[in-house]
Structure formats: C-alpha cells, structure tokens
Amino acid sequence: MSTANPLEAFARDLRPRIGGDVEIDGAHLALYSADASFYRHVPLAVVLPRDASDVMATVEACRRYDLPILPRGAGTSTAGQGCNEAVVLDTTRYFNRILAIDPGARTARVEPGIVLDALRRATLEHGLTFGPDPSTHNRCTLGGMIGNNACGTHSVAWGTTADNVTALDALLYDGTRLATRVPVSPGSPGEPAPVGAHESGTVRALVDKLTRLRDSHLSDLRTGFPDLPRRISGFNLDALLPEHHFDLTRALVGTEGTCATILEATVRLVPDPAARCLVLLSYPDMPTAADHVPTVLAHGPIALEGLGGSLIDSLPARRTTGLDELLPPGSAWMIAEFAGTSPAHAAAVATQAASALEPDVPHGAVRVVYDPDAARRIWAIREDGAGLASRTVDGKEAWPGWEDAAVPPARLGAYLREFEELLLAHRLSGVPYGHFGDGCIHVRIDFDLLSAPGITQYRHFVEEAAEIVVRHGGSLSGEHGDGQMRAELLQKMYPAPVIRAFEEFKTAFDPTNRMNPGRVVRARRLDEDVRFLPLPKLRVGKQHFRYPEDGGQLTTAARRCIGVGACLRSEGGVMCPSYMVTKDEKHSTRGRARLLFEMLRGDLIPDGWRSREVLDALDLCLSCKGCRSDCPVGVDMATYKAEFLAHHYAGRIRPRSHYAMGWLPVWLRFASLSPDLANRIASSGLQGVVKRLAGVDRRRSFPTIARRTLRQELARRGVGCGVGAGTTSRSVILWPDTFTNYLRPEVGLAARQVLRAAGMGLTLPPSSVCCGLPWISTGQLTMARRVIEASARRMARDAAPGALVLVLEPSCAAALRSDAPELSPDPRVQALAKSVRTLAEVLDEQAPEWRPNPPAASVLIQRHCHAHAILGFEAEDRLLAKATDNYEIIDGGCCGLAGNFGFEQGHYDVSLACAERVMLPAIRSAAPGTHIVADGFSCQTQVEQALGRRPLHLAELLAGAGRMAGQVPGRAEHPTW
C-alpha cells in the first residue's frame, strides 16, 4: 500500500483497531532506539499491545504496510537483538498476565510480558519456581527469556529456558497461528504430528518444510553442534532430530524474535528449595579458580558463580563496608550455593562440602556463609555485575563487546588464560565474572567505541576471541544470544552446512525476512551502528555541575546508562518511584537517560536544551537520587535534571512553583516575622489564590510555620553561636536548615536534648546558612552555588577547625555532602561537605559509649531517599541496635512528596500513588501505639496530610523514649513528647 507517509498511515489505521498504544513520535522512538548493547537503531513505531488480538492486528497492519517487526522484552539484551529499524512490540506494560498455574502438573501459562519475579512470587505459594533466573530477574520478561534462551545463576541445577518451556502459542508474520507442545510427536520418535489447536494447511506445510530441512541435514545437525551446557549461539536445530522427537518448541526458543511472535507460553516449574546456604572459595586469580570448577561441581551445588577482584574493586565505597568479613582473602572467588530441606540441613550440606573442598583450594580459603542477609548481599554484588563492570577500576568506560562466551567447564581455566593474554596483547582490560559452573564468562572491556580506529580494534579483538572460544569447543554466546554483536561470527563456530540450515529454518517461518531482520542469520556487520558515533551535535555550553566521576563532562555522564534496566523493577529499593507507578518507559531512569543522550546527539530530538520531550520525561522525576545508589552504574538523574532545567529555562520565564518553592528559604524568613498572620492566610479563603500563584496543587495544605524559629527557641535556652559560645571538645554545630528552623523547631530541640544526655554540647552558626537545595531541585543552579559558597564562607569564618556540623534534615545533609561539592570547587565548600554528619553519625563518633533507653513501643521507620542514596544508615543501625530490637524498616516505601515535587500542580496523583505503593499501607497496618519514624520533612508531611498523624524524627524518638540514660528526671523540654 503506497502513501506519502506510510508510518503515519500505519498508526492512523492501527490505533482504532487495538486497545493498546501506537506511538511514532520522536520521544518514543528515542526511548526504544537502543537495548543494553552499544548499538543504536531507531524504530519505525512502538506498539504496546494489551492482548493477543492487539498483537494479531498489529502484525496484520505491518504486513499490509510491509513493515518489519521486533517483539521486545525488557530491552536488556546486550547483543543488539532488542533494537532494530522495525515496529517494536513492547508487551511489558499491558500484555503481562499469568493465565494459569497448575501445581499438580508443575506448569504455568503466561503472557509474554510477565516479569520473571512476578511469576516466581505467584508460584512460590505452591513451593514452586521457574528455574532459569538471569540477574535481571526483577525486570526481564518471559517473552524476552524465550527469545534469548536465557539461563541465569541456577542453570547448573535447572538448565536454560529451552529446558523449561513445554508449549508455545506463536504468531508468524503471514498471520499463521502456530501452537507447539513438547514433544510435538506423540507417536514414533522423530515423526512430526499435528502441532496443536491452531493447526492449518499452512502449519502442516511449515512442518513439512522443517521435516525436509532436518532430513537433508541429519549428519550436520548431529555433529555440527558443540557439546556444552551453555550453547546459546545459533538456533537449536538439533532439537528437530528424531532422537529428540522433533521438538519444535525447543527449536523456537532462542530465535530472538526472528521467526515468530510469542502470544502465550506454558513453562515448567520446579520445586523451590526450602533453604539455601553459601560456600565462598577464594583463589589467587580467576584461571586458578576456574581450574577448580569440576571439583566443586562434584559436590552438587545448585549454583556456582565466579567473581574477580576487579569487580569487587569497582564497587562504590559504601558497598564494600564489611566485605572483608564476608569474603575470604584472595583475588578471585567462587560462590557455591547448596540446597537443603531446612536451614540446618542446608548449612550441614554446605559445611560438609566446604570441609571436603578446603584441602583442594590452592593458596586460598573456604568460608561458609550461614547468615541469609550476608548471602543476599553477596548475590546482590553478583547480580549487579553488568552495571558494576561498566567502569574499570581506573574509571574507564567498559562495554559488552565480548560479553558471555562459554566453554565446557573443564576447559574454563585454559580458556581464561588465553583470553587474558589476548586482552594484554590488545592493551585492553576487562572486569570478568560469571557462571563458572556452566563455563560462561561475562566481561566488560574498555574498548574505544568513540573513534573509528577504536571500533576497528574492537572488530579485530572479537574475531580473535571467537577463534579462541571455538578452539576450546565453546559457544560465542553462553547466555545473551547473538543479536548483531555475534551473528556475523557464527561462521567461525558452525560449519557452512549448519549455517545454511539456520537460514533455511528462518526462511521457513519468515520467507520475506520481516521478523527482526539482520539478527542471527544474514546478519548486519558487528562493527556497524555503534550509537556513540557520530559524536553529540549539541554544544553543551557552560556546565553547572562538575561531574567528577565522568571526566567533568555531561556527555560522558549521559553515556553512563548502559540499558541494563535495574530501574524497571516493580518493588524493592528506592529507584525509580514514578516508573513504579506509571510503568511508562520514559519515567524510568533508563528512559530519561536515553532521552538526554538523544538530545545531545541531536537528530531524533533536535531542540537541544529547549526540548519539550526531555522536559516532559523529567517532569515526574522526584529528584530522589535513588538511582545514584540503586542503579548499578550510578546514574544520577536528579543531577542531570537540575542541569537540564538550568539550561532549559536560561533567559526564560520559569514555572510559578520555581519562584515560590524554589525560593522557599527566603519566603519562610519573611513569613517568620509574622507567623500567625502567615498561617491565617494559608488556612483562610485566600489559600486558593495563594496556591494558584505559587503553583501548588489545590489539594495540598500549607505546612504550619512555627511561632518561634529554632534559632529563637535555642536562644531562649541559652544556646549560643560561634566558636566561643561555650563549645567543648564534644560540641557540634547544629545546622539550622530551612525545614527545621522555620517549620519544625521541635526536632532541633529534641536533638539538643539527646546530645545533652550523651554529654555533648551544641552551638549554632552565627549567621544565616543554607544548603541551596530548593534552588538545586528547581535547576536554579547559579543561585544555588552562590548560596552554598556564601554559607561555606560563613562556616569557615566562624566554626572551629574540624568541627562537626549536625544536619537533621536528610535532604539538606545529602545536598551539603554531595551536590554542594559537585557544584563548587571552592575548598571551603569541600571542607564543609566533609564535616556534615547526621545525628546517628555524631553519636556514633563522639559518644559511642552512650546508650539510649528503649522506646516504650515498637518502631516503624520510613527511611529518606536522599539518606539512602548519599548518607547511608550504618551509624543509625548501630544506634537503633543499642536502643531496641523491636523495630522494622519500611522496604522501598517512597513518600512521593520529595520536597517541592508533591506540592506542584500536576504531580499530586503520582505523588500520592507513590506513597500508596508501600509506605502508607505499612503505616496503616502498624499495631496501635507504634512509633512511626521518618526523618525527612517531606515524608512527615505526606503522612500527616494523608493519614492525619505526624511521624517522629529519630531525635524525637530518642528524646521521648522514656527518660534517657544519665538524664536528671524532670519535665520534657518540649510538649511534642
């Protein structure tokens, strides 16, 4: 069908025919232009189907307009099969149901967009699980796993996805509906029978073609495939052999969307072990560890993983705390997991294995990890490997160009030695880790992908690496598939007749080459379409932030996101609250980073800093900084958002909320001159007018301004200012942040009470100080830097050298410790950042002997996102352990208010939805009388306005938990308690 603009016609025709979404705008094309590889392919359109009928209508429309199709999972493919110049079918948002679970048959029927962890949570009720478990288990989809034949940590026990799929309902490009089951033939071995409920003459013809293909290549299919557990490269054509009962289901798994679109799958479930226990084995180097794999496998672990010292060295500093106590000394480790019928049984099995293995561990050590929390921490490091390895130890960018080759486990040590020699010969370095039990090694390498000579070197390297793998009887891919990255090299791994059989198989299903073309067979060159060339067109101009970990360049920071998609999870952690609510790719950290990258590139998003698409995507970013800690590559979207807003609004009128809430410290200072009048106006009939003028949502209430500021309250109690104000060796300077000073001085008074009980003194800065956070969060960065530098000058002038600065508001403490030194190189700002402490940190450092009295009731704690990302909770955990063991942490419960975000017009619904995910239900379900603790002003305000109760700050909890140790009995200093 011919038309002046076929894509607009395609979208116009398809939209009224489906319940899902059809997108052809630049923003959506940018979002789906890359996967977790380094390739870039701009799609033709993006379709988000709601059900199978939507998929069938989409395929029919693609056929009429002769458009190629790419069925896509979570977009975490590292080989390039998840991006193409095609109509992208994204099933993750809507087409993601569990259709049935049969505990007796140990099977489940699912739609392709179901996330693996969602399936596993549902099957766990029956004591069952789906065996393959890639490190992306909290966001990868079953459809994507079927496309890639995904494996995971426990494949030594339960095999690959191909081993665990029993039936498929698939749709071919010509509209044929194909249902397969395992085995297809119920009769004589190798004789194909009708393939299922949707059998037709077309299906029969397809089966006949495949039968002839098999029969003409019998010898090649029997001898041309390497024998190893992780042979993922190529198609599983040996599954069609008579001795394998013409297993068409298995043959289709791993075809990377090049043959059919999955509408439904039936998967096999396995019993989930009742208990597990880890054994850690250390070695002097990775090849020596690999040599020991067969010995460890003989003891029957259900997982056997390898970690290199370089991966541990690449960890952020906060994640290495206590690692020395977990990992035995060495430079390489294997993690062996053992299963049992109970924790005691699992521990006994692991202990017995450790004792038997210890004499065989050369120059190393063996340690059993009995603590489940410690085991989870070890697994978290392994699962974040793809992100952690994206920077080498010396800070270079590293890429997945040779990501996951596999060899027979007995050959792993020899392969690694040759591979290390190849790296050395090319003057490259990598961070290796992987599935040692299956002979599969993951590695990110510091290829130069920003220049033509660097890309040429990349090609030479992978060609040589492929030859090494083949010499060892291995597979180019042991987990992530061929895509564009390895398909061109398959001719090195397979004999020519097998390559021809692959092409015939693809043609039988897709004779017009419209299904994910250029992948697996008839491949595009592996060194084409690298997304970093050409270099960005946009002239960034003056940068406000210094980007110290990215060479001072925003363009490098924008490449930090490599697409692994850790931000796409639905629960746990802090990142990314708005995505967890909307499930829209553009609201994920990955989506926003991709749009920023495309903005810098300048073709799909040509408006640069004025881009409306980027502004819309960043609008629902809460600037919570959760991605800075939870993203394995350390993307800091809050910083990028502030930088973007600074440029976007340069020389332009800003939103009203930027002038109101962005200048909150100034307005509160004026309001504090007559707080009663300000509070009356805020609660009177004029409040609607004030909210409109301030850009505040009408459903929000203004916080009450204190009748006396914290400074005034402390002055009444004789607390002085400056170095000479009665300081002692154990005095701290209390930073009177905007929220504590003007809105909740009772928190500062409680902190003073706690410090006095601990034998410590308190002073105030002589003059006004501010962290600049309201200006930072609204992108008014020039003003923010002025405020920060002025405050740092005052502190340097008035504070004693080495004095600790106690900051009670977590967002302000995080801004001073992180944002301030990244905005300003002023040494006084740097010194101030190093002096900042939370209340728990002050007590931990200055009064470690002090023990608070236990609270009178149980405690439920909502932890602040900025504290999670920047400050950490180690000191707080130690302090709480001294007071009580009767406390619980709300896991992943974003408050949704996030400073100005939840007050701004247009954000209320998302703000409340974020809070309703975890935090508010947890508080509602808490036992009567439970102390609710939330240090952040935003967290407290959201709870107060949603539930009518104001949580305590940790200082208030400690001050009000009965009389404190060492304190003279008497009246509390403030009626809050």
PDB file of N, CA, C and O in Angstrom, residues 49-77:
ATOM      1  N   PRO A  49       0.787  -3.546  22.965  1.00  0.00           N
ATOM      2  CA  PRO A  49      -0.489  -4.259  22.875  1.00  0.00           C
ATOM      3  C   PRO A  49      -1.017  -4.645  24.251  1.00  0.00           C
ATOM      4  O   PRO A  49      -0.252  -4.870  25.181  1.00  0.00           O
ATOM      5  N   ARG A  50      -2.338  -4.739  24.338  1.00  0.00           N
ATOM      6  CA  ARG A  50      -2.967  -5.161  25.592  1.00  0.00           C
ATOM      7  C   ARG A  50      -3.239  -6.661  25.635  1.00  0.00           C
ATOM      8  O   ARG A  50      -3.352  -7.226  26.712  1.00  0.00           O
ATOM      9  N   ASP A  51      -3.370  -7.296  24.480  1.00  0.00           N
ATOM     10  CA  ASP A  51      -3.704  -8.715  24.459  1.00  0.00           C
ATOM     11  C   ASP A  51      -3.287  -9.316  23.124  1.00  0.00           C
ATOM     12  O   ASP A  51      -2.726  -8.636  22.256  1.00  0.00           O
ATOM     13  N   ALA A  52      -3.592 -10.588  22.972  1.00  0.00           N
ATOM     14  CA  ALA A  52      -3.195 -11.295  21.756  1.00  0.00           C
ATOM     15  C   ALA A  52      -3.867 -10.715  20.527  1.00  0.00           C
ATOM     16  O   ALA A  52      -3.260 -10.658  19.444  1.00  0.00           O
ATOM     17  N   SER A  53      -5.122 -10.278  20.651  1.00  0.00           N
ATOM     18  CA  SER A  53      -5.805  -9.718  19.481  1.00  0.00           C
ATOM     19  C   SER A  53      -5.129  -8.432  19.020  1.00  0.00           C
ATOM     20  O   SER A  53      -5.075  -8.148  17.821  1.00  0.00           O
ATOM     21  N   ASP A  54      -4.592  -7.653  19.965  1.00  0.00           N
ATOM     22  CA  ASP A  54      -3.832  -6.457  19.590  1.00  0.00           C
ATOM     23  C   ASP A  54      -2.576  -6.832  18.806  1.00  0.00           C
ATOM     24  O   ASP A  54      -2.206  -6.165  17.832  1.00  0.00           O
ATOM     25  N   VAL A  55      -1.903  -7.895  19.245  1.00  0.00           N
ATOM     26  CA  VAL A  55      -0.694  -8.335  18.542  1.00  0.00           C
ATOM     27  C   VAL A  55      -1.056  -8.787  17.130  1.00  0.00           C
ATOM     28  O   VAL A  55      -0.374  -8.428  16.152  1.00  0.00           O
ATOM     29  N   MET A  56      -2.123  -9.555  16.996  1.00  0.00           N
ATOM     30  CA  MET A  56      -2.513 -10.037  15.675  1.00  0.00           C
ATOM     31  C   MET A  56      -2.899  -8.881  14.760  1.00  0.00           C
ATOM     32  O   MET A  56      -2.531  -8.875  13.575  1.00  0.00           O
ATOM     33  N   ALA A  57      -3.593  -7.888  15.301  1.00  0.00           N
ATOM     34  CA  ALA A  57      -3.947  -6.726  14.485  1.00  0.00           C
ATOM     35  C   ALA A  57      -2.706  -5.946  14.068  1.00  0.00           C
ATOM     36  O   ALA A  57      -2.616  -5.447  12.941  1.00  0.00           O
ATOM     37  N   THR A  58      -1.740  -5.859  14.970  1.00  0.00           N
ATOM     38  CA  THR A  58      -0.501  -5.139  14.654  1.00  0.00           C
ATOM     39  C   THR A  58       0.276  -5.854  13.565  1.00  0.00           C
ATOM     40  O   THR A  58       0.781  -5.225  12.622  1.00  0.00           O
ATOM     41  N   VAL A  59       0.404  -7.161  13.684  1.00  0.00           N
ATOM     42  CA  VAL A  59       1.129  -7.927  12.674  1.00  0.00           C
ATOM     43  C   VAL A  59       0.423  -7.815  11.325  1.00  0.00           C
ATOM     44  O   VAL A  59       1.074  -7.673  10.270  1.00  0.00           O
ATOM     45  N   GLU A  60      -0.898  -7.848  11.331  1.00  0.00           N
ATOM     46  CA  GLU A  60      -1.643  -7.716  10.074  1.00  0.00           C
ATOM     47  C   GLU A  60      -1.401  -6.343   9.453  1.00  0.00           C
ATOM     48  O   GLU A  60      -1.195  -6.224   8.227  1.00  0.00           O
ATOM     49  N   ALA A  61      -1.370  -5.283  10.276  1.00  0.00           N
ATOM     50  CA  ALA A  61      -1.107  -3.941   9.758  1.00  0.00           C
ATOM     51  C   ALA A  61       0.330  -3.830   9.236  1.00  0.00           C
ATOM     52  O   ALA A  61       0.574  -3.214   8.190  1.00  0.00           O
ATOM     53  N   CYS A  62       1.268  -4.428   9.938  1.00  0.00           N
ATOM     54  CA  CYS A  62       2.659  -4.423   9.467  1.00  0.00           C
ATOM     55  C   CYS A  62       2.767  -5.127   8.118  1.00  0.00           C
ATOM     56  O   CYS A  62       3.515  -4.696   7.220  1.00  0.00           O
ATOM     57  N   ARG A  63       2.022  -6.198   7.971  1.00  0.00           N
ATOM     58  CA  ARG A  63       2.067  -6.939   6.710  1.00  0.00           C
ATOM     59  C   ARG A  63       1.493  -6.085   5.568  1.00  0.00           C
ATOM     60  O   ARG A  63       2.047  -6.055   4.469  1.00  0.00           O
ATOM     61  N   ARG A  64       0.422  -5.366   5.834  1.00  0.00           N
ATOM     62  CA  ARG A  64      -0.178  -4.528   4.791  1.00  0.00           C
ATOM     63  C   ARG A  64       0.754  -3.399   4.377  1.00  0.00           C
ATOM     64  O   ARG A  64       0.797  -3.007   3.214  1.00  0.00           O
ATOM     65  N   TYR A  65       1.498  -2.863   5.340  1.00  0.00           N
ATOM     66  CA  TYR A  65       2.407  -1.757   5.029  1.00  0.00           C
ATOM     67  C   TYR A  65       3.845  -2.237   4.812  1.00  0.00           C
ATOM     68  O   TYR A  65       4.747  -1.420   4.668  1.00  0.00           O
ATOM     69  N   ASP A  66       4.050  -3.553   4.804  1.00  0.00           N
ATOM     70  CA  ASP A  66       5.361  -4.156   4.569  1.00  0.00           C
ATOM     71  C   ASP A  66       6.409  -3.607   5.544  1.00  0.00           C
ATOM     72  O   ASP A  66       7.511  -3.199   5.157  1.00  0.00           O
ATOM     73  N   LEU A  67       6.069  -3.631   6.832  1.00  0.00           N
ATOM     74  CA  LEU A  67       6.967  -3.123   7.859  1.00  0.00           C
ATOM     75  C   LEU A  67       7.524  -4.288   8.680  1.00  0.00           C
ATOM     76  O   LEU A  67       6.781  -5.195   9.061  1.00  0.00           O
ATOM     77  N   PRO A  68       8.817  -4.284   8.974  1.00  0.00           N
ATOM     78  CA  PRO A  68       9.392  -5.339   9.829  1.00  0.00           C
ATOM     79  C   PRO A  68       8.934  -5.198  11.274  1.00  0.00           C
ATOM     80  O   PRO A  68       8.485  -4.119  11.702  1.00  0.00           O
ATOM     81  N   ILE A  69       9.072  -6.284  12.029  1.00  0.00           N
ATOM     82  CA  ILE A  69       8.588  -6.336  13.414  1.00  0.00           C
ATOM     83  C   ILE A  69       9.713  -6.790  14.333  1.00  0.00           C
ATOM     84  O   ILE A  69      10.485  -7.696  13.982  1.00  0.00           O
ATOM     85  N   LEU A  70       9.771  -6.189  15.507  1.00  0.00           N
ATOM     86  CA  LEU A  70      10.683  -6.636  16.572  1.00  0.00           C
ATOM     87  C   LEU A  70       9.876  -6.886  17.840  1.00  0.00           C
ATOM     88  O   LEU A  70       9.473  -5.948  18.519  1.00  0.00           O
ATOM     89  N   PRO A  71       9.594  -8.162  18.190  1.00  0.00           N
ATOM     90  CA  PRO A  71       8.993  -8.443  19.502  1.00  0.00           C
ATOM     91  C   PRO A  71      10.062  -8.226  20.569  1.00  0.00           C
ATOM     92  O   PRO A  71      11.148  -8.811  20.497  1.00  0.00           O
ATOM     93  N   ARG A  72       9.780  -7.423  21.577  1.00  0.00           N
ATOM     94  CA  ARG A  72      10.803  -6.999  22.533  1.00  0.00           C
ATOM     95  C   ARG A  72      10.367  -7.304  23.951  1.00  0.00           C
ATOM     96  O   ARG A  72       9.207  -7.162  24.303  1.00  0.00           O
ATOM     97  N   GLY A  73      11.325  -7.752  24.780  1.00  0.00           N
ATOM     98  CA  GLY A  73      11.053  -7.959  26.191  1.00  0.00           C
ATOM     99  C   GLY A  73      11.339  -6.691  26.972  1.00  0.00           C
ATOM    100  O   GLY A  73      10.840  -5.616  26.657  1.00  0.00           O
ATOM    101  N   ALA A  74      12.198  -6.796  27.976  1.00  0.00           N
ATOM    102  CA  ALA A  74      12.508  -5.636  28.816  1.00  0.00           C
ATOM    103  C   ALA A  74      13.588  -4.748  28.216  1.00  0.00           C
ATOM    104  O   ALA A  74      13.963  -3.746  28.804  1.00  0.00           O
ATOM    105  N   GLY A  75      14.102  -5.106  27.043  1.00  0.00           N
ATOM    106  CA  GLY A  75      15.116  -4.286  26.404  1.00  0.00           C
ATOM    107  C   GLY A  75      16.465  -4.359  27.074  1.00  0.00           C
ATOM    108  O   GLY A  75      17.248  -3.417  27.004  1.00  0.00           O
ATOM    109  N   THR A  76      16.770  -5.494  27.725  1.00  0.00           N
ATOM    110  CA  THR A  76      18.047  -5.638  28.436  1.00  0.00           C
ATOM    111  C   THR A  76      19.039  -6.507  27.666  1.00  0.00           C
ATOM    112  O   THR A  76      20.050  -6.919  28.220  1.00  0.00           O
ATOM    113  N   SER A  77      18.748  -6.785  26.404  1.00  0.00           N
ATOM    114  CA  SER A  77      19.651  -7.619  25.606  1.00  0.00           C
ATOM    115  C   SER A  77      20.972  -6.895  25.388  1.00  0.00           C
ATOM    116  O   SER A  77      20.997  -5.718  25.053  1.00  0.00           O
TER     117      SER A  77
END
